[in-house]
Amino acid sequence: MRRLAISGAVLALTLTGTATASTVLAPGRAPDEAALAPTRGPADRSIEQRIDQLLRKMTTAEKLQQVQLLSDGQVTDADAKAGVGGVFSLTDPAKINRLQRIAVRQSRLHIPILFAYDTIHGYRTIFPVPLGAASSFDPDVARADARIGARESATVGIKQVYSPMVDVSHEPRWGRIVEGNGEDPYLGSVMAAARVKGAQGRSYRAPDRVVTSVKHYVGYGQPEGGRDYNTTDMSEQRLRNLYLPPFKAAIDAGADTVMCSFNSINGVPGCANPYTETTILKKQWGFDGFIESDYTAVAETRACPPRTPDEGPCGHGTAADGPSAGAAALMAGTDSEMVSTYIRDYGKQLLAQHRITKSRLDDAVRRILRVKFRAGLFEHPYVDQSKASDPASFLTAADRRTARTAAARSMVLLQNEDATLPLDPSADTAVIGPLADDQHDVLGPWWGQGRDEDAVSVLQGVRDGSTGTTTYAKGCSLSNEEPPAYDPADDCASDSGFADAVATAQAADQVVLVVGETREMSGEATTRSTLDLPGRQEDLVDAVAATGKPVVVVLLNGRPLTLSGVVASAPAVLEAWFPGTEAGHAVSDVVFGKVNPSGKLPVSFPQTLGQVPIYYNHEPTGRPCDVTQKYVSRYRDLRSCDPLFPFGFGLSYTTFSVSDLRLSRTTMPRTGRVVASMKVTNTGDVAGADVAQLYLHDPVASISQPVRRLRGFERVALQPGESKVVRFTLDASDVGFYDNRGKFVVEPGTIEVYAGDDSTATLRRTFRVTR
């Protein structure tokens, strides 16, 4: 039985297919194993017997077809008849059924195809991007997103989703930071587990559930220079302490497929890495599902020929040619090859040359068939096309309400000078900015099958949420071009619209100014060399703010930005990320005070690009930053060592205090527990929610430990003047760490405990771990 080894956090994991039924684990209580363990449907023994029967009948060619994963643009009827294992990015239910009928009725062994899709933050009902959802510090948000996305995906015949993306990242230049949960492995683990349970439920055999593929395994979130697909190099202890935990949490929550990554780690490509794929994932963690490669990742292990590549993609140079690449990937632990076809094409040759083994090929096929049996594909291979064509199956009113709540809860109030927010809904409001009347960019990257016409722009949301007059001025334009056609010089390049924007602001009582990035600026292959607002948007902010009107800057973006100039000009700043289908309504709910913002940053915002990487859970140094000194770890041209906004930060329309940190004991045996408690009080005059956060530090250890590590959090909703005591249970999993031999160690010594509502928490107590 799998156990989700995350202590000290509130995990709200939906265990049924309903919108409201959930099991909420009390803070500090160890997760109930029976509740979290995935239900496999029929007994695994019967599945293994059926797999044995199939394997005995399969020819080598049929086995090699099963390990092949093709795209919608590649797959043919002949592939389906030959017994291809999987197809991805096909969303037409009629075509899915046609290919499935060929596979089930015309292939010799009648093995169904597994259809997959990148449902990242929604299929038709688009939720906030995952980095935004992580800002909610609420696993209910992630779970609801995954549950609704799974149901809509399954409705068209998709039974596997390439989600959740759980890569920890300290690199805001990297475009795919938008797809993950930020810089902290603990928060990432909680959200990863919630997404897996939301998508899979008790069993992904259910018609409205799908099997999840956790990606990108592993270290993909820390590429050199922030450039997507670039190399990663790190120590064993850093790999295990920072980057592997969210993957382990997802596997423990029931994820049955994993996607290996494009990048190399310590010189070995992710999809040809026996240590990460076989030693850690399959042997140490007991993972019995399958690993698929990312898009052409197997081919990219090849060395590039001196001149024109003759076999497609290449690069890493750890394999001499196509056969070598296929052999290395399969023998390392990759079970399914996406797009490139080296294992299928050269498999017989590689077997004859003893470069791959029959037992390893059988193991890969067994793992793929195991997931297909668990998914119920042999019993129910086809999709109900009448349901798939029914508009009532998608984007329901209830789902839109859920997405709206999720989007509002994911927003982070970064600044609110002079109580500028909430705005008066009865006053005249100017909505200004290149992203203000926008239904396209609010959906964010990986918008699935979301449609611009279904999205609510901020302008429309403000109109719907106010009784006063709403006016609009664009100010300038942003480009939605993709590289290489994209030219940064086209972004908000002219100030010709500034005068109209200023006049519109002057004629109104208050201003909502919407700036940021287009959705094409975030996601895969969207590394940026600067984190400033693109183009002259900051000049637009300055011009509008100079009117002296109450101005709130609403940010639409997929990464931390450098906002020093913005916070110097604008009295109020709201980080909305890319909020999804209900973006405008959610922004309106927050700026007009219908919803009190409660989001917290899952990633640090630097003052300047030069601080990157900057993250709260860094290791200490012998000469820590001190701007009053020279020979210390500091930047000569900065007067502060800190980020502009730290991890865990977020304001509210009320105020909170965190006090009375207590520990249940001052010593803890390595097999024991300590309960930490704190009191959270709403000290303001309106109701609101805060996120209580618990951090640890081990000041003396055999390996230098991070200055802070998040080990518990809980959202606390309070009326004015109300207090609540929050408790977290700490055990060996919280105080121990992995060393550079890959061994988990719990060392005796003092542990510092910090409590507050962001990562700069100052309340402190200590206890001692004993032998």
PDB file of N, CA and C in Angstrom, residues 580-665:
ATOM      1  N   GLY A 580      -7.464  32.089 -16.479  1.00  0.00           N
ATOM      2  CA  GLY A 580      -8.302  31.097 -17.128  1.00  0.00           C
ATOM      3  C   GLY A 580      -9.619  31.652 -17.639  1.00  0.00           C
ATOM      4  N   THR A 581     -10.550  30.745 -17.866  1.00  0.00           N
ATOM      5  CA  THR A 581     -11.819  31.073 -18.503  1.00  0.00           C
ATOM      6  C   THR A 581     -12.563  32.188 -17.777  1.00  0.00           C
ATOM      7  N   GLU A 582     -12.574  32.141 -16.475  1.00  0.00           N
ATOM      8  CA  GLU A 582     -13.332  33.115 -15.676  1.00  0.00           C
ATOM      9  C   GLU A 582     -12.449  34.257 -15.174  1.00  0.00           C
ATOM     10  N   ALA A 583     -11.410  34.587 -15.932  1.00  0.00           N
ATOM     11  CA  ALA A 583     -10.429  35.584 -15.502  1.00  0.00           C
ATOM     12  C   ALA A 583     -11.071  36.904 -15.100  1.00  0.00           C
ATOM     13  N   GLY A 584     -11.860  37.495 -16.001  1.00  0.00           N
ATOM     14  CA  GLY A 584     -12.414  38.818 -15.737  1.00  0.00           C
ATOM     15  C   GLY A 584     -13.318  38.865 -14.535  1.00  0.00           C
ATOM     16  N   HIS A 585     -14.151  37.850 -14.372  1.00  0.00           N
ATOM     17  CA  HIS A 585     -15.038  37.830 -13.205  1.00  0.00           C
ATOM     18  C   HIS A 585     -14.242  37.685 -11.915  1.00  0.00           C
ATOM     19  N   ALA A 586     -13.198  36.861 -11.946  1.00  0.00           N
ATOM     20  CA  ALA A 586     -12.389  36.665 -10.745  1.00  0.00           C
ATOM     21  C   ALA A 586     -11.642  37.950 -10.372  1.00  0.00           C
ATOM     22  N   VAL A 587     -11.072  38.645 -11.369  1.00  0.00           N
ATOM     23  CA  VAL A 587     -10.413  39.926 -11.091  1.00  0.00           C
ATOM     24  C   VAL A 587     -11.412  40.918 -10.516  1.00  0.00           C
ATOM     25  N   SER A 588     -12.592  40.982 -11.117  1.00  0.00           N
ATOM     26  CA  SER A 588     -13.637  41.873 -10.617  1.00  0.00           C
ATOM     27  C   SER A 588     -14.013  41.536  -9.180  1.00  0.00           C
ATOM     28  N   ASP A 589     -14.152  40.252  -8.877  1.00  0.00           N
ATOM     29  CA  ASP A 589     -14.499  39.840  -7.512  1.00  0.00           C
ATOM     30  C   ASP A 589     -13.487  40.366  -6.504  1.00  0.00           C
ATOM     31  N   VAL A 590     -12.207  40.326  -6.879  1.00  0.00           N
ATOM     32  CA  VAL A 590     -11.159  40.751  -5.955  1.00  0.00           C
ATOM     33  C   VAL A 590     -11.069  42.269  -5.868  1.00  0.00           C
ATOM     34  N   VAL A 591     -11.031  42.962  -7.007  1.00  0.00           N
ATOM     35  CA  VAL A 591     -10.800  44.413  -6.949  1.00  0.00           C
ATOM     36  C   VAL A 591     -11.993  45.157  -6.359  1.00  0.00           C
ATOM     37  N   PHE A 592     -13.193  44.601  -6.458  1.00  0.00           N
ATOM     38  CA  PHE A 592     -14.354  45.246  -5.862  1.00  0.00           C
ATOM     39  C   PHE A 592     -14.692  44.713  -4.473  1.00  0.00           C
ATOM     40  N   GLY A 593     -13.873  43.797  -3.966  1.00  0.00           N
ATOM     41  CA  GLY A 593     -14.024  43.359  -2.585  1.00  0.00           C
ATOM     42  C   GLY A 593     -15.033  42.268  -2.351  1.00  0.00           C
ATOM     43  N   LYS A 594     -15.581  41.702  -3.421  1.00  0.00           N
ATOM     44  CA  LYS A 594     -16.476  40.562  -3.224  1.00  0.00           C
ATOM     45  C   LYS A 594     -15.707  39.381  -2.668  1.00  0.00           C
ATOM     46  N   VAL A 595     -14.435  39.277  -3.068  1.00  0.00           N
ATOM     47  CA  VAL A 595     -13.514  38.270  -2.539  1.00  0.00           C
ATOM     48  C   VAL A 595     -12.329  38.992  -1.928  1.00  0.00           C
ATOM     49  N   ASN A 596     -11.989  38.633  -0.708  1.00  0.00           N
ATOM     50  CA  ASN A 596     -10.810  39.176  -0.042  1.00  0.00           C
ATOM     51  C   ASN A 596      -9.605  38.348  -0.484  1.00  0.00           C
ATOM     52  N   PRO A 597      -8.607  38.951  -1.135  1.00  0.00           N
ATOM     53  CA  PRO A 597      -7.480  38.157  -1.640  1.00  0.00           C
ATOM     54  C   PRO A 597      -6.752  37.441  -0.514  1.00  0.00           C
ATOM     55  N   SER A 598      -6.329  36.205  -0.804  1.00  0.00           N
ATOM     56  CA  SER A 598      -5.650  35.395   0.214  1.00  0.00           C
ATOM     57  C   SER A 598      -4.488  34.606  -0.357  1.00  0.00           C
ATOM     58  N   GLY A 599      -4.122  34.839  -1.624  1.00  0.00           N
ATOM     59  CA  GLY A 599      -3.033  34.103  -2.233  1.00  0.00           C
ATOM     60  C   GLY A 599      -1.687  34.482  -1.653  1.00  0.00           C
ATOM     61  N   LYS A 600      -0.751  33.547  -1.759  1.00  0.00           N
ATOM     62  CA  LYS A 600       0.624  33.750  -1.302  1.00  0.00           C
ATOM     63  C   LYS A 600       1.579  33.332  -2.420  1.00  0.00           C
ATOM     64  N   LEU A 601       2.690  34.003  -2.514  1.00  0.00           N
ATOM     65  CA  LEU A 601       3.619  33.716  -3.606  1.00  0.00           C
ATOM     66  C   LEU A 601       4.288  32.356  -3.433  1.00  0.00           C
ATOM     67  N   PRO A 602       4.239  31.502  -4.464  1.00  0.00           N
ATOM     68  CA  PRO A 602       4.940  30.218  -4.411  1.00  0.00           C
ATOM     69  C   PRO A 602       6.372  30.314  -4.922  1.00  0.00           C
ATOM     70  N   VAL A 603       6.800  31.538  -5.221  1.00  0.00           N
ATOM     71  CA  VAL A 603       8.118  31.766  -5.798  1.00  0.00           C
ATOM     72  C   VAL A 603       8.529  33.197  -5.470  1.00  0.00           C
ATOM     73  N   SER A 604       9.816  33.409  -5.226  1.00  0.00           N
ATOM     74  CA  SER A 604      10.313  34.742  -4.896  1.00  0.00           C
ATOM     75  C   SER A 604      10.334  35.632  -6.132  1.00  0.00           C
ATOM     76  N   PHE A 605      10.032  36.929  -5.935  1.00  0.00           N
ATOM     77  CA  PHE A 605      10.132  37.924  -6.997  1.00  0.00           C
ATOM     78  C   PHE A 605      11.414  38.725  -6.779  1.00  0.00           C
ATOM     79  N   PRO A 606      12.345  38.691  -7.734  1.00  0.00           N
ATOM     80  CA  PRO A 606      13.598  39.420  -7.553  1.00  0.00           C
ATOM     81  C   PRO A 606      13.406  40.923  -7.712  1.00  0.00           C
ATOM     82  N   GLN A 607      14.334  41.690  -7.120  1.00  0.00           N
ATOM     83  CA  GLN A 607      14.348  43.128  -7.380  1.00  0.00           C
ATOM     84  C   GLN A 607      14.797  43.399  -8.814  1.00  0.00           C
ATOM     85  N   THR A 608      15.850  42.695  -9.215  1.00  0.00           N
ATOM     86  CA  THR A 608      16.415  42.842 -10.556  1.00  0.00           C
ATOM     87  C   THR A 608      16.775  41.467 -11.097  1.00  0.00           C
ATOM     88  N   LEU A 609      16.962  41.404 -12.404  1.00  0.00           N
ATOM     89  CA  LEU A 609      17.328  40.136 -13.042  1.00  0.00           C
ATOM     90  C   LEU A 609      18.637  39.592 -12.483  1.00  0.00           C
ATOM     91  N   GLY A 610      19.556  40.495 -12.108  1.00  0.00           N
ATOM     92  CA  GLY A 610      20.860  40.057 -11.639  1.00  0.00           C
ATOM     93  C   GLY A 610      20.833  39.233 -10.377  1.00  0.00           C
ATOM     94  N   GLN A 611      19.731  39.269  -9.629  1.00  0.00           N
ATOM     95  CA  GLN A 611      19.627  38.454  -8.413  1.00  0.00           C
ATOM     96  C   GLN A 611      19.316  36.997  -8.701  1.00  0.00           C
ATOM     97  N   VAL A 612      18.870  36.692  -9.899  1.00  0.00           N
ATOM     98  CA  VAL A 612      18.443  35.334 -10.234  1.00  0.00           C
ATOM     99  C   VAL A 612      19.657  34.410 -10.321  1.00  0.00           C
ATOM    100  N   PRO A 613      19.614  33.204  -9.731  1.00  0.00           N
ATOM    101  CA  PRO A 613      18.485  32.658  -8.974  1.00  0.00           C
ATOM    102  C   PRO A 613      18.443  33.179  -7.539  1.00  0.00           C
ATOM    103  N   ILE A 614      17.250  33.545  -7.094  1.00  0.00           N
ATOM    104  CA  ILE A 614      17.041  33.955  -5.706  1.00  0.00           C
ATOM    105  C   ILE A 614      15.833  33.186  -5.190  1.00  0.00           C
ATOM    106  N   TYR A 615      16.010  32.485  -4.086  1.00  0.00           N
ATOM    107  CA  TYR A 615      14.945  31.648  -3.548  1.00  0.00           C
ATOM    108  C   TYR A 615      15.136  31.540  -2.039  1.00  0.00           C
ATOM    109  N   TYR A 616      14.029  31.352  -1.338  1.00  0.00           N
ATOM    110  CA  TYR A 616      14.073  31.436   0.123  1.00  0.00           C
ATOM    111  C   TYR A 616      14.830  30.283   0.752  1.00  0.00           C
ATOM    112  N   ASN A 617      14.767  29.081   0.166  1.00  0.00           N
ATOM    113  CA  ASN A 617      15.322  27.885   0.802  1.00  0.00           C
ATOM    114  C   ASN A 617      16.748  27.607   0.323  1.00  0.00           C
ATOM    115  N   HIS A 618      17.550  28.653   0.330  1.00  0.00           N
ATOM    116  CA  HIS A 618      18.949  28.525  -0.094  1.00  0.00           C
ATOM    117  C   HIS A 618      19.811  28.055   1.080  1.00  0.00           C
ATOM    118  N   GLU A 619      20.986  27.519   0.759  1.00  0.00           N
ATOM    119  CA  GLU A 619      21.920  27.127   1.809  1.00  0.00           C
ATOM    120  C   GLU A 619      22.621  28.364   2.368  1.00  0.00           C
ATOM    121  N   PRO A 620      23.048  28.302   3.616  1.00  0.00           N
ATOM    122  CA  PRO A 620      23.791  29.429   4.193  1.00  0.00           C
ATOM    123  C   PRO A 620      25.205  29.486   3.628  1.00  0.00           C
ATOM    124  N   THR A 621      25.884  30.588   3.851  1.00  0.00           N
ATOM    125  CA  THR A 621      27.265  30.745   3.424  1.00  0.00           C
ATOM    126  C   THR A 621      28.085  31.299   4.587  1.00  0.00           C
ATOM    127  N   GLY A 622      29.384  31.102   4.494  1.00  0.00           N
ATOM    128  CA  GLY A 622      30.261  31.593   5.555  1.00  0.00           C
ATOM    129  C   GLY A 622      30.316  33.110   5.637  1.00  0.00           C
ATOM    130  N   ARG A 623      29.923  33.764   4.556  1.00  0.00           N
ATOM    131  CA  ARG A 623      29.899  35.220   4.543  1.00  0.00           C
ATOM    132  C   ARG A 623      28.546  35.691   3.999  1.00  0.00           C
ATOM    133  N   PRO A 624      27.502  35.566   4.809  1.00  0.00           N
ATOM    134  CA  PRO A 624      26.158  35.900   4.337  1.00  0.00           C
ATOM    135  C   PRO A 624      26.026  37.368   3.955  1.00  0.00           C
ATOM    136  N   CYS A 625      25.038  37.645   3.155  1.00  0.00           N
ATOM    137  CA  CYS A 625      24.824  38.990   2.639  1.00  0.00           C
ATOM    138  C   CYS A 625      24.580  39.994   3.766  1.00  0.00           C
ATOM    139  N   ASP A 626      25.278  41.103   3.694  1.00  0.00           N
ATOM    140  CA  ASP A 626      25.129  42.215   4.640  1.00  0.00           C
ATOM    141  C   ASP A 626      25.537  43.465   3.877  1.00  0.00           C
ATOM    142  N   VAL A 627      24.568  44.337   3.570  1.00  0.00           N
ATOM    143  CA  VAL A 627      24.857  45.478   2.710  1.00  0.00           C
ATOM    144  C   VAL A 627      25.734  46.519   3.378  1.00  0.00           C
ATOM    145  N   THR A 628      26.013  46.359   4.675  1.00  0.00           N
ATOM    146  CA  THR A 628      26.924  47.285   5.354  1.00  0.00           C
ATOM    147  C   THR A 628      28.372  46.834   5.249  1.00  0.00           C
ATOM    148  N   GLN A 629      28.601  45.660   4.668  1.00  0.00           N
ATOM    149  CA  GLN A 629      29.943  45.107   4.569  1.00  0.00           C
ATOM    150  C   GLN A 629      30.329  44.899   3.096  1.00  0.00           C
ATOM    151  N   LYS A 630      31.628  44.759   2.843  1.00  0.00           N
ATOM    152  CA  LYS A 630      32.108  44.547   1.486  1.00  0.00           C
ATOM    153  C   LYS A 630      32.385  43.079   1.200  1.00  0.00           C
ATOM    154  N   TYR A 631      33.190  42.437   2.030  1.00  0.00           N
ATOM    155  CA  TYR A 631      33.663  41.079   1.730  1.00  0.00           C
ATOM    156  C   TYR A 631      32.649  40.031   2.184  1.00  0.00           C
ATOM    157  N   VAL A 632      31.453  40.136   1.620  1.00  0.00           N
ATOM    158  CA  VAL A 632      30.362  39.211   1.921  1.00  0.00           C
ATOM    159  C   VAL A 632      29.655  38.867   0.613  1.00  0.00           C
ATOM    160  N   SER A 633      28.718  37.941   0.677  1.00  0.00           N
ATOM    161  CA  SER A 633      28.005  37.469  -0.508  1.00  0.00           C
ATOM    162  C   SER A 633      26.871  38.445  -0.841  1.00  0.00           C
ATOM    163  N   ARG A 634      27.203  39.496  -1.572  1.00  0.00           N
ATOM    164  CA  ARG A 634      26.225  40.536  -1.879  1.00  0.00           C
ATOM    165  C   ARG A 634      26.471  41.076  -3.289  1.00  0.00           C
ATOM    166  N   TYR A 635      25.519  41.889  -3.775  1.00  0.00           N
ATOM    167  CA  TYR A 635      25.694  42.620  -5.027  1.00  0.00           C
ATOM    168  C   TYR A 635      26.112  44.046  -4.703  1.00  0.00           C
ATOM    169  N   ARG A 636      27.160  44.486  -5.336  1.00  0.00           N
ATOM    170  CA  ARG A 636      27.735  45.800  -5.051  1.00  0.00           C
ATOM    171  C   ARG A 636      26.741  46.928  -5.292  1.00  0.00           C
ATOM    172  N   ASP A 637      25.858  46.756  -6.282  1.00  0.00           N
ATOM    173  CA  ASP A 637      24.974  47.840  -6.688  1.00  0.00           C
ATOM    174  C   ASP A 637      23.554  47.716  -6.147  1.00  0.00           C
ATOM    175  N   LEU A 638      23.328  46.848  -5.171  1.00  0.00           N
ATOM    176  CA  LEU A 638      22.017  46.744  -4.530  1.00  0.00           C
ATOM    177  C   LEU A 638      22.126  47.101  -3.056  1.00  0.00           C
ATOM    178  N   ARG A 639      21.124  47.786  -2.548  1.00  0.00           N
ATOM    179  CA  ARG A 639      21.121  48.201  -1.144  1.00  0.00           C
ATOM    180  C   ARG A 639      20.295  47.269  -0.269  1.00  0.00           C
ATOM    181  N   SER A 640      19.937  46.139  -0.830  1.00  0.00           N
ATOM    182  CA  SER A 640      19.185  45.142  -0.073  1.00  0.00           C
ATOM    183  C   SER A 640      19.602  43.756  -0.530  1.00  0.00           C
ATOM    184  N   CYS A 641      19.608  42.816   0.388  1.00  0.00           N
ATOM    185  CA  CYS A 641      19.937  41.424   0.058  1.00  0.00           C
ATOM    186  C   CYS A 641      18.704  40.624  -0.339  1.00  0.00           C
ATOM    187  N   ASP A 642      17.550  41.213  -0.147  1.00  0.00           N
ATOM    188  CA  ASP A 642      16.305  40.459  -0.203  1.00  0.00           C
ATOM    189  C   ASP A 642      15.652  40.532  -1.581  1.00  0.00           C
ATOM    190  N   PRO A 643      14.749  39.598  -1.858  1.00  0.00           N
ATOM    191  CA  PRO A 643      13.919  39.738  -3.052  1.00  0.00           C
ATOM    192  C   PRO A 643      12.960  40.907  -2.869  1.00  0.00           C
ATOM    193  N   LEU A 644      12.342  41.314  -3.952  1.00  0.00           N
ATOM    194  CA  LEU A 644      11.318  42.361  -3.842  1.00  0.00           C
ATOM    195  C   LEU A 644      10.130  41.847  -3.044  1.00  0.00           C
ATOM    196  N   PHE A 645       9.715  40.605  -3.332  1.00  0.00           N
ATOM    197  CA  PHE A 645       8.649  39.944  -2.585  1.00  0.00           C
ATOM    198  C   PHE A 645       9.101  38.518  -2.289  1.00  0.00           C
ATOM    199  N   PRO A 646       9.044  38.063  -1.041  1.00  0.00           N
ATOM    200  CA  PRO A 646       9.556  36.740  -0.695  1.00  0.00           C
ATOM    201  C   PRO A 646       8.533  35.639  -0.908  1.00  0.00           C
ATOM    202  N   PHE A 647       9.020  34.425  -0.945  1.00  0.00           N
ATOM    203  CA  PHE A 647       8.154  33.237  -0.975  1.00  0.00           C
ATOM    204  C   PHE A 647       7.169  33.294   0.192  1.00  0.00           C
ATOM    205  N   GLY A 648       5.921  32.958  -0.088  1.00  0.00           N
ATOM    206  CA  GLY A 648       4.904  32.913   0.953  1.00  0.00           C
ATOM    207  C   GLY A 648       4.227  34.231   1.228  1.00  0.00           C
ATOM    208  N   PHE A 649       4.626  35.304   0.536  1.00  0.00           N
ATOM    209  CA  PHE A 649       4.094  36.641   0.804  1.00  0.00           C
ATOM    210  C   PHE A 649       2.776  36.869   0.088  1.00  0.00           C
ATOM    211  N   GLY A 650       1.896  37.607   0.742  1.00  0.00           N
ATOM    212  CA  GLY A 650       0.644  38.031   0.135  1.00  0.00           C
ATOM    213  C   GLY A 650      -0.165  38.833   1.133  1.00  0.00           C
ATOM    214  N   LEU A 651      -0.748  39.949   0.684  1.00  0.00           N
ATOM    215  CA  LEU A 651      -1.530  40.823   1.551  1.00  0.00           C
ATOM    216  C   LEU A 651      -3.010  40.482   1.489  1.00  0.00           C
ATOM    217  N   SER A 652      -3.773  41.166   2.314  1.00  0.00           N
ATOM    218  CA  SER A 652      -5.211  40.964   2.416  1.00  0.00           C
ATOM    219  C   SER A 652      -5.863  42.327   2.642  1.00  0.00           C
ATOM    220  N   TYR A 653      -7.192  42.380   2.551  1.00  0.00           N
ATOM    221  CA  TYR A 653      -7.903  43.609   2.897  1.00  0.00           C
ATOM    222  C   TYR A 653      -8.107  43.736   4.400  1.00  0.00           C
ATOM    223  N   THR A 654      -7.695  42.717   5.122  1.00  0.00           N
ATOM    224  CA  THR A 654      -7.647  42.797   6.576  1.00  0.00           C
ATOM    225  C   THR A 654      -6.212  42.536   7.011  1.00  0.00           C
ATOM    226  N   THR A 655      -5.975  42.476   8.300  1.00  0.00           N
ATOM    227  CA  THR A 655      -4.633  42.192   8.821  1.00  0.00           C
ATOM    228  C   THR A 655      -4.693  40.981   9.727  1.00  0.00           C
ATOM    229  N   PHE A 656      -3.568  40.299   9.829  1.00  0.00           N
ATOM    230  CA  PHE A 656      -3.477  39.102  10.661  1.00  0.00           C
ATOM    231  C   PHE A 656      -2.235  39.175  11.534  1.00  0.00           C
ATOM    232  N   SER A 657      -2.309  38.474  12.636  1.00  0.00           N
ATOM    233  CA  SER A 657      -1.116  38.264  13.452  1.00  0.00           C
ATOM    234  C   SER A 657      -0.959  36.772  13.698  1.00  0.00           C
ATOM    235  N   VAL A 658       0.282  36.328  13.723  1.00  0.00           N
ATOM    236  CA  VAL A 658       0.606  34.947  14.071  1.00  0.00           C
ATOM    237  C   VAL A 658       1.420  35.011  15.362  1.00  0.00           C
ATOM    238  N   SER A 659       0.955  34.316  16.381  1.00  0.00           N
ATOM    239  CA  SER A 659       1.573  34.445  17.702  1.00  0.00           C
ATOM    240  C   SER A 659       1.560  33.107  18.438  1.00  0.00           C
ATOM    241  N   ASP A 660       2.151  33.128  19.609  1.00  0.00           N
ATOM    242  CA  ASP A 660       2.058  32.020  20.559  1.00  0.00           C
ATOM    243  C   ASP A 660       2.527  30.691  19.962  1.00  0.00           C
ATOM    244  N   LEU A 661       3.707  30.722  19.340  1.00  0.00           N
ATOM    245  CA  LEU A 661       4.297  29.485  18.835  1.00  0.00           C
ATOM    246  C   LEU A 661       4.704  28.602  20.007  1.00  0.00           C
ATOM    247  N   ARG A 662       4.214  27.379  20.006  1.00  0.00           N
ATOM    248  CA  ARG A 662       4.518  26.442  21.087  1.00  0.00           C
ATOM    249  C   ARG A 662       4.899  25.085  20.507  1.00  0.00           C
ATOM    250  N   LEU A 663       5.737  24.360  21.249  1.00  0.00           N
ATOM    251  CA  LEU A 663       6.110  22.991  20.913  1.00  0.00           C
ATOM    252  C   LEU A 663       5.655  22.065  22.018  1.00  0.00           C
ATOM    253  N   SER A 664       5.197  20.889  21.641  1.00  0.00           N
ATOM    254  CA  SER A 664       4.675  19.950  22.631  1.00  0.00           C
ATOM    255  C   SER A 664       5.766  19.353  23.501  1.00  0.00           C
ATOM    256  N   ARG A 665       7.015  19.418  23.028  1.00  0.00           N
ATOM    257  CA  ARG A 665       8.131  18.891  23.791  1.00  0.00           C
ATOM    258  C   ARG A 665       9.414  19.557  23.301  1.00  0.00           C
TER     259      ARG A 665
END
